[in-house]
Amino acid sequence: MRKFVSDKSCRKLLHRSFQNLTQHLHLQHHHHQHKGPLSSVSQSRFLSSSYSSMAPIPSSNPSAPPVTLDNINPKVLKCEYAVRGEIVTLAQRLQQELQVKPGSLPFDEILYCNIGNPQSLGQQPITFFREVLALCDHPAILDKSETQGLFSADAIERAWQILDQIPGRATGAYSHSQGIKGLRDTIAAGIEARDGFPADPNDIFLTDGASPAVHMMMQLLIRSEKDGILCPIPQYPLYSASIDLHGGTLVPYYLNEATGWGLEVSSLKKQLEAAKSQGITVRALVVINPGNPTGQVLGEENQREIVEFCRKEGLVLLADEVYQENVYVPEKTFHSFKKVSRSMGYGEADICLVSFQSVSKGYYGECGKRGGYMEISGFSPEVREQIYKVSSVNLCSNISGQILASLVMSPPKVGDESYDSYCGEKEGILSSLARRAKTLEDALNKLEGVSCNKAEGAMYLFPRIELPQKAIKAAEAVNSAPDAFYCRRLLNETGIVVVPGSGFGQVPGTWHFRCTILPQEDKIPAVVSRLTDFHKLFMDEFRD
Amino acid sequence: MRKFVSDKSCRKLLHRSFQNLTQHLHLQHHHHQHKGPLSSVSQSRFLSSSYSSMAPIPSSNPSAPPVTLDNINPKVLKCEYAVRGEIVTLAQRLQQELQVKPGSLPFDEILYCNIGNPQSLGQQPITFFREVLALCDHPAILDKSETQGLFSADAIERAWQILDQIPGRATGAYSHSQGIKGLRDTIAAGIEARDGFPADPNDIFLTDGASPAVHMMMQLLIRSEKDGILCPIPQYPLYSASIDLHGGTLVPYYLNEATGWGLEVSSLKKQLEAAKSQGITVRALVVINPGNPTGQVLGEENQREIVEFCRKEGLVLLADEVYQENVYVPEKTFHSFKKVSRSMGYGEADICLVSFQSVSKGYYGECGKRGGYMEISGFSPEVREQIYKVSSVNLCSNISGQILASLVMSPPKVGDESYDSYCGEKEGILSSLARRAKTLEDALNKLEGVSCNKAEGAMYLFPRIELPQKAIKAAEAVNSAPDAFYCRRLLNETGIVVVPGSGFGQVPGTWHFRCTILPQEDKIPAVVSRLTDFHKLFMDEFRD
């Protein structure tokens, strides 16, 4: 039998980790510590043999399932995520029905307008990006002669550059927890070029899409239900879901539909005060710009007011800027909140700022790659270390997503072989999105009782429907929110999938739905005519 | 100005989501609801203009940083993750020093033995897997003639098969939240082939590596610090970190070093009872097999006892089976806990079981791809729906990782063009790992005061060091755990990075470190000689 070191000075030095492991629980083990650690081990062995010969333990009932809705984490139970909720489950069921019994439904395909997932509806990826990804996945072909014929010269060159930034060129290795340093350098340079202000690669945390970055910040900031996060209403339900999962309180502020979903600092101020008077400590303000689900693009003056508000109130500004490339109207331009705050003269010491970016949106729409980053600024070294620690528990984000995030922040440049085709693909997608947005917006505004704001940016329309009382009563009768009732009917009769406004939040007593602008252009006439016909029949059926 | 629907029956129907959003907070808004929702919006506008002309808000101090260690989530503060902790930070600093001033340190390279990251140390990826990934990333080349010369025929065929399983062949789209159905079919078939028992694709949740799957289960099961999770000590610190982040209590059970890190059910039973007597509800048992950091492979009879224990006690069995391909000794075989429980006659109704698998380990070692899955069984449809909901909040895991997870569960078969090269690569890696494990184990056992158990599986050795009192006192003097003191000295003098045992937990008064078996074979002699020389000098310096 081995000897164990067990004198007193040694036991005093028990490492903090171990103390953490056991501090909640005074184990029997410790009561026996004066006999030396082996005593408990020997005792275990004794219990082992007696246990084997014991009758089934009567203390619990093996027939009762150990996990039920009554004993799971209530935060999980509470959380909702409408974008993949009830209506989508119904859509999946109808799609299966169409496959099994074609012709059994009043439509021949499901048109998914529920989620910002462009490539699922036929949008093609940017060729240059995919070339680089393929070459980084299989670098063995980089110096083969056939590769020259299959891939553009600048994609081959870029793949070499990227591989040289990865220690050992190992695209199959875990990276630094914040992401590969060379890729963060590229992203920082892209941010600098975009904003005209310096960006530090050490401020970049690469993540599997923007969602994990949002969760990370919520996890950092929320201590209990007494901590609040100011969120727009309507909002992208990732925020409400994440706040619920982390046990905080969503403090809503209403975007003003009458001014094109304007963000009014007075509303922020009012809700902040209301929250404070309820004993809520508001930690952060979420701003989604361009807006999801509302599609508005904030003006620079408005952004300055928001920065000023956060600075004065000591709030972290969580800026969801994933739609930064999706602006469709000439009178609006995307400005990052970092650029705005720096242009006001505010630096690291003045404001805590987090900008979320993703490869899933923009003209690239690479949702399946799960790439993205957050750029943090204004946090102390100690707090940054905590953010680093949390990101290190999951080791790192996927390397293809990291590479893609660097590519979208540093696409081909004038003179590169791919430049013209890249520009053609990009402009083709963005101009088509702008046309689709306009067509759908116009069609929606023609419907009885429907008003739809201008889609300035992002990928969504969020029309308001004035539903007749009879429809509201019919919804009530089946225990449904009126907008969900409308959306379910729309799906069942046309195959069009949209998300009820109640999934995003809306001013009480108003009803909306979110509809993406993503069906391919040749499908748009069908969307418009099915939606128009359905709406007319629906209103005829329920008109008061 | 638009009209808002605001009558009573309508307000009664406020959708549950919205109620969730505001239930914590009685907003001023609601007090004014009798005036109709617009009233508050108008009021906001009024407040807006008055706010703009206001003096700086005196209520908070803009110079105090809003986020400090004192006001972040204490769960984050508490969580530790030694695999990327203090020693690794020191290693990164030394590596930079070597780059800036070559020759300034007593070694010329850092040898990372701290983390299971094989490709970072030169392990080459399996060619077939990378071919398929590259083709799925850039399907446009699939029918080009040059592609035939660059890729094996079965890789091309497999890429087509996979693309046909993806709706619209869109590898850039979000998938089903559990992962692409066709890939889950493949994985389920792979599990069936491995176990000889049925597997259901609806039980598979594809994830970005195993870590997010572990977090998801902890999030589901942990309600408060009164919920406990039985974890082995020593353990992989993902578990302690995840339990800390979700606010639960880690209930440790000690693996018995004297029996080759044996898992004794008596110890489980004892710790379960101790936890119960402290008012802790134990929800689940974590078993890591093959073991991390201990490298032991459980015997089937032992696994049966564990299954029986979980069934009787109503515990969820969380089986970390990511090292299922890493078994190095002929007398041991990997058996999944699902296979073991099914072979005992236990089905869905008898036991809740979760098996975690990853593409990061095995012979593939594709850490950077962040692929993995969990297979769940024994959960009710209602609880499964909650798991689905949580996974849907992050939309889906990355598609390349999903594809790779399907490939590792369905590699080339006899007759496929790649079969021979695949087998050669696989056997080359596994047999080399076995040799490296043996060499390092033997070398460690030759050191004064060091004893190291057999590396039956996984990628680690976890030797125990009997440190002289003088070393323990020297560590105490610099406020360090003795094993961390040893590891820091080792790094500073040899460039070898290992993780102190205190990061994994160990019997109080014993000291260990975890060392991977992953340096390439040509580096192993250097690791052995540097370690041996260092240890001798260390012992000479501190011998009592």
Coordinates of N, CA and C in Angstrom, one line a residue, chain A residues 264-363:
Chain A
E264 N -36.3 56.0 -28.4 CA -36.4 57.3 -27.7 C -35.7 57.2 -26.4
V265 N -34.7 58.0 -26.2 CA -34.0 58.0 -25.0 C -34.9 58.3 -23.8
S266 N -35.9 59.1 -24.0 CA -36.8 59.4 -22.9 C -37.5 58.1 -22.4
S267 N -37.7 57.2 -23.3 CA -38.3 55.9 -22.9 C -37.4 55.0 -22.1
L268 N -36.1 55.1 -22.6 CA -35.1 54.4 -21.8 C -35.0 54.9 -20.4
K269 N -35.0 56.2 -20.3 CA -34.8 56.9 -19.0 C -36.0 56.5 -18.1
K270 N -37.2 56.6 -18.7 CA -38.4 56.3 -17.9 C -38.4 54.9 -17.4
Q271 N -38.0 53.9 -18.2 CA -38.1 52.5 -17.8 C -36.9 52.2 -16.8
L272 N -35.8 52.9 -17.0 CA -34.7 52.7 -16.1 C -35.2 53.2 -14.7
E273 N -35.8 54.3 -14.6 CA -36.3 54.8 -13.3 C -37.3 53.9 -12.7
A274 N -38.3 53.4 -13.6 CA -39.3 52.5 -13.1 C -38.7 51.3 -12.5
A275 N -37.6 50.8 -13.2 CA -36.9 49.6 -12.7 C -36.3 49.8 -11.4
K276 N -35.6 51.0 -11.3 CA -34.9 51.3 -10.1 C -35.9 51.4 -8.9
S277 N -37.0 52.0 -9.2 CA -38.0 52.1 -8.1 C -38.6 50.8 -7.6
Q278 N -38.4 49.7 -8.5 CA -38.8 48.4 -8.1 C -37.6 47.6 -7.5
G279 N -36.5 48.3 -7.3 CA -35.3 47.6 -6.6 C -34.5 46.9 -7.6
I280 N -34.7 47.1 -8.9 CA -33.9 46.4 -9.9 C -32.6 47.3 -10.3
T281 N -31.5 46.6 -10.2 CA -30.2 47.3 -10.7 C -30.1 47.0 -12.2
V282 N -30.2 48.0 -13.0 CA -30.1 47.8 -14.4 C -28.6 47.8 -14.8
R283 N -28.1 46.7 -15.4 CA -26.7 46.6 -15.7 C -26.3 47.0 -17.1
A284 N -27.3 46.8 -18.1 CA -26.9 47.0 -19.5 C -28.1 47.3 -20.3
L285 N -27.8 47.9 -21.5 CA -28.8 48.3 -22.4 C -28.5 47.5 -23.7
V286 N -29.5 46.7 -24.2 CA -29.4 46.1 -25.5 C -29.9 47.0 -26.6
V287 N -29.1 47.2 -27.6 CA -29.6 47.9 -28.8 C -29.4 47.0 -30.0
I288 N -30.4 46.8 -30.8 CA -30.2 46.0 -32.0 C -30.3 47.0 -33.2
N289 N -29.1 47.1 -33.9 CA -29.1 48.1 -35.0 C -28.2 47.6 -36.1
P290 N -28.8 47.4 -37.4 CA -30.2 47.6 -37.7 C -31.1 46.6 -36.9
G291 N -32.3 47.0 -36.8 CA -33.2 46.4 -35.9 C -33.8 45.0 -36.3
N292 N -33.9 44.1 -35.3 CA -34.6 42.8 -35.5 C -35.6 42.8 -34.4
P293 N -36.9 42.6 -34.7 CA -37.5 42.3 -36.0 C -38.0 43.5 -36.7
T294 N -37.5 44.8 -36.3 CA -38.2 46.0 -36.9 C -37.6 46.6 -38.1
G295 N -36.3 46.2 -38.4 CA -35.7 46.7 -39.6 C -35.3 48.1 -39.7
Q296 N -35.4 48.8 -38.5 CA -35.0 50.3 -38.6 C -33.5 50.4 -38.5
V297 N -32.9 51.5 -39.0 CA -31.5 51.8 -38.9 C -31.4 53.1 -38.1
L298 N -30.7 53.1 -37.0 CA -30.6 54.2 -36.1 C -29.8 55.4 -36.8
G299 N -30.3 56.6 -36.6 CA -29.5 57.7 -37.0 C -28.4 58.0 -36.0
E300 N -27.3 58.7 -36.6 CA -26.1 58.9 -35.8 C -26.4 59.7 -34.5
E301 N -27.3 60.7 -34.7 CA -27.6 61.6 -33.6 C -28.3 60.8 -32.4
N302 N -29.2 59.9 -32.8 CA -29.9 59.0 -31.9 C -28.8 58.1 -31.2
Q303 N -27.9 57.6 -31.9 CA -26.8 56.8 -31.3 C -26.0 57.5 -30.3
R304 N -25.8 58.8 -30.6 CA -25.0 59.6 -29.6 C -25.8 59.8 -28.3
E305 N -27.1 60.0 -28.4 CA -27.9 60.1 -27.2 C -27.8 58.8 -26.4
I306 N -27.9 57.7 -27.1 CA -27.8 56.4 -26.5 C -26.5 56.2 -25.7
V307 N -25.4 56.5 -26.4 CA -24.1 56.4 -25.8 C -24.0 57.3 -24.6
E308 N -24.5 58.5 -24.7 CA -24.5 59.5 -23.6 C -25.3 58.9 -22.4
F309 N -26.5 58.3 -22.7 CA -27.3 57.7 -21.7 C -26.6 56.6 -20.9
C310 N -26.0 55.7 -21.7 CA -25.2 54.6 -21.1 C -24.1 55.1 -20.2
R311 N -23.4 56.0 -20.8 CA -22.2 56.6 -20.0 C -22.7 57.2 -18.7
K312 N -23.7 58.0 -18.8 CA -24.1 58.7 -17.6 C -24.7 57.8 -16.5
E313 N -25.4 56.8 -17.0 CA -26.1 55.9 -16.1 C -25.2 54.7 -15.7
G314 N -24.0 54.6 -16.3 CA -23.2 53.5 -15.9 C -23.7 52.1 -16.4
L315 N -24.3 52.1 -17.6 CA -24.8 50.9 -18.2 C -23.8 50.4 -19.3
V316 N -23.7 49.0 -19.3 CA -22.9 48.4 -20.4 C -23.8 48.5 -21.7
L317 N -23.3 49.0 -22.8 CA -24.0 49.1 -24.0 C -23.7 47.8 -24.8
L318 N -24.7 46.9 -24.9 CA -24.6 45.7 -25.7 C -25.2 46.0 -27.0
A319 N -24.3 46.1 -28.0 CA -24.8 46.5 -29.4 C -24.8 45.3 -30.3
D320 N -26.0 44.9 -30.6 CA -26.2 43.8 -31.6 C -26.1 44.4 -33.0
E321 N -24.9 44.2 -33.6 CA -24.6 44.9 -34.9 C -24.4 43.8 -36.0
V322 N -25.2 42.7 -35.9 CA -25.0 41.6 -36.8 C -25.5 42.0 -38.2
Y323 N -26.4 43.0 -38.3 CA -27.0 43.3 -39.6 C -26.2 44.5 -40.2
Q324 N -25.0 44.8 -39.8 CA -24.3 46.0 -40.2 C -24.1 46.1 -41.8
E325 N -24.2 45.0 -42.5 CA -24.1 45.0 -44.0 C -25.4 45.1 -44.6
N326 N -26.5 45.0 -43.8 CA -27.9 44.9 -44.4 C -28.6 46.3 -44.2
V327 N -28.2 47.2 -45.1 CA -28.9 48.5 -45.1 C -29.4 48.8 -46.5
Y328 N -30.7 49.1 -46.7 CA -31.2 49.0 -48.0 C -31.7 50.4 -48.5
V329 N -31.6 51.4 -47.7 CA -32.0 52.7 -48.2 C -30.9 53.7 -48.2
P330 N -30.8 54.5 -49.3 CA -29.7 55.4 -49.4 C -29.5 56.5 -48.3
E331 N -30.6 56.8 -47.7 CA -30.6 57.9 -46.7 C -30.0 57.4 -45.3
K332 N -29.8 56.1 -45.2 CA -29.3 55.6 -43.9 C -28.0 54.9 -44.1
T333 N -27.1 55.0 -43.1 CA -25.8 54.4 -43.1 C -25.6 53.7 -41.8
F334 N -24.9 52.6 -41.7 CA -24.6 51.9 -40.5 C -23.4 52.6 -39.8
H335 N -23.5 52.9 -38.6 CA -22.4 53.4 -37.8 C -22.3 52.5 -36.6
S336 N -21.1 52.0 -36.3 CA -21.0 51.1 -35.1 C -21.1 52.1 -33.9
F337 N -21.5 51.5 -32.8 CA -21.6 52.3 -31.5 C -20.2 52.6 -31.1
K338 N -19.2 51.8 -31.4 CA -17.8 52.2 -31.0 C -17.4 53.4 -31.8
K339 N -17.6 53.4 -33.0 CA -17.3 54.6 -33.8 C -18.0 55.9 -33.3
V340 N -19.3 55.7 -33.0 CA -20.0 56.9 -32.5 C -19.4 57.3 -31.2
S341 N -19.1 56.4 -30.3 CA -18.7 56.8 -28.9 C -17.3 57.4 -29.0
R342 N -16.4 56.8 -29.9 CA -15.1 57.4 -30.1 C -15.2 58.8 -30.7
S343 N -16.1 59.0 -31.7 CA -16.2 60.3 -32.3 C -16.7 61.3 -31.3
M344 N -17.4 60.9 -30.2 CA -17.8 61.8 -29.2 C -16.6 62.1 -28.2
G345 N -15.5 61.4 -28.4 CA -14.4 61.6 -27.6 C -14.3 60.7 -26.4
Y346 N -15.2 59.7 -26.4 CA -15.2 58.8 -25.3 C -14.3 57.6 -25.5
G347 N -13.5 57.3 -24.6 CA -12.5 56.2 -24.8 C -12.8 55.0 -23.8
E348 N -11.8 54.2 -23.6 CA -11.9 53.0 -22.7 C -12.4 53.4 -21.3
A349 N -12.0 54.5 -20.8 CA -12.3 54.9 -19.4 C -13.8 55.4 -19.3
D350 N -14.4 55.7 -20.4 CA -15.7 56.4 -20.3 C -16.9 55.5 -20.4
I351 N -16.8 54.4 -21.2 CA -18.0 53.6 -21.5 C -17.7 52.2 -21.7
C352 N -18.5 51.3 -21.2 CA -18.3 49.8 -21.4 C -19.2 49.5 -22.6
L353 N -18.6 48.9 -23.6 CA -19.2 48.7 -24.9 C -18.9 47.3 -25.4
V354 N -20.0 46.6 -25.9 CA -19.8 45.3 -26.5 C -20.5 45.3 -27.8
S355 N -19.7 45.0 -28.9 CA -20.4 44.9 -30.2 C -20.4 43.4 -30.7
F356 N -21.6 43.0 -31.0 CA -21.7 41.6 -31.5 C -21.8 41.6 -33.0
Q357 N -21.0 40.7 -33.6 CA -21.0 40.5 -35.1 C -21.1 39.0 -35.4
S358 N -21.6 38.7 -36.6 CA -21.9 37.3 -36.9 C -21.6 37.1 -38.4
V359 N -21.2 35.8 -38.8 CA -21.1 35.5 -40.2 C -22.5 35.1 -40.8
S360 N -23.5 35.0 -39.9 CA -24.8 34.5 -40.4 C -25.6 35.5 -41.1
K361 N -25.3 36.7 -41.0 CA -26.2 37.7 -41.6 C -25.5 38.4 -42.8
G362 N -25.7 39.7 -42.9 CA -25.0 40.5 -44.0 C -25.4 39.9 -45.4
Y363 N -24.5 40.0 -46.4 CA -24.7 39.4 -47.7 C -24.2 38.0 -47.7

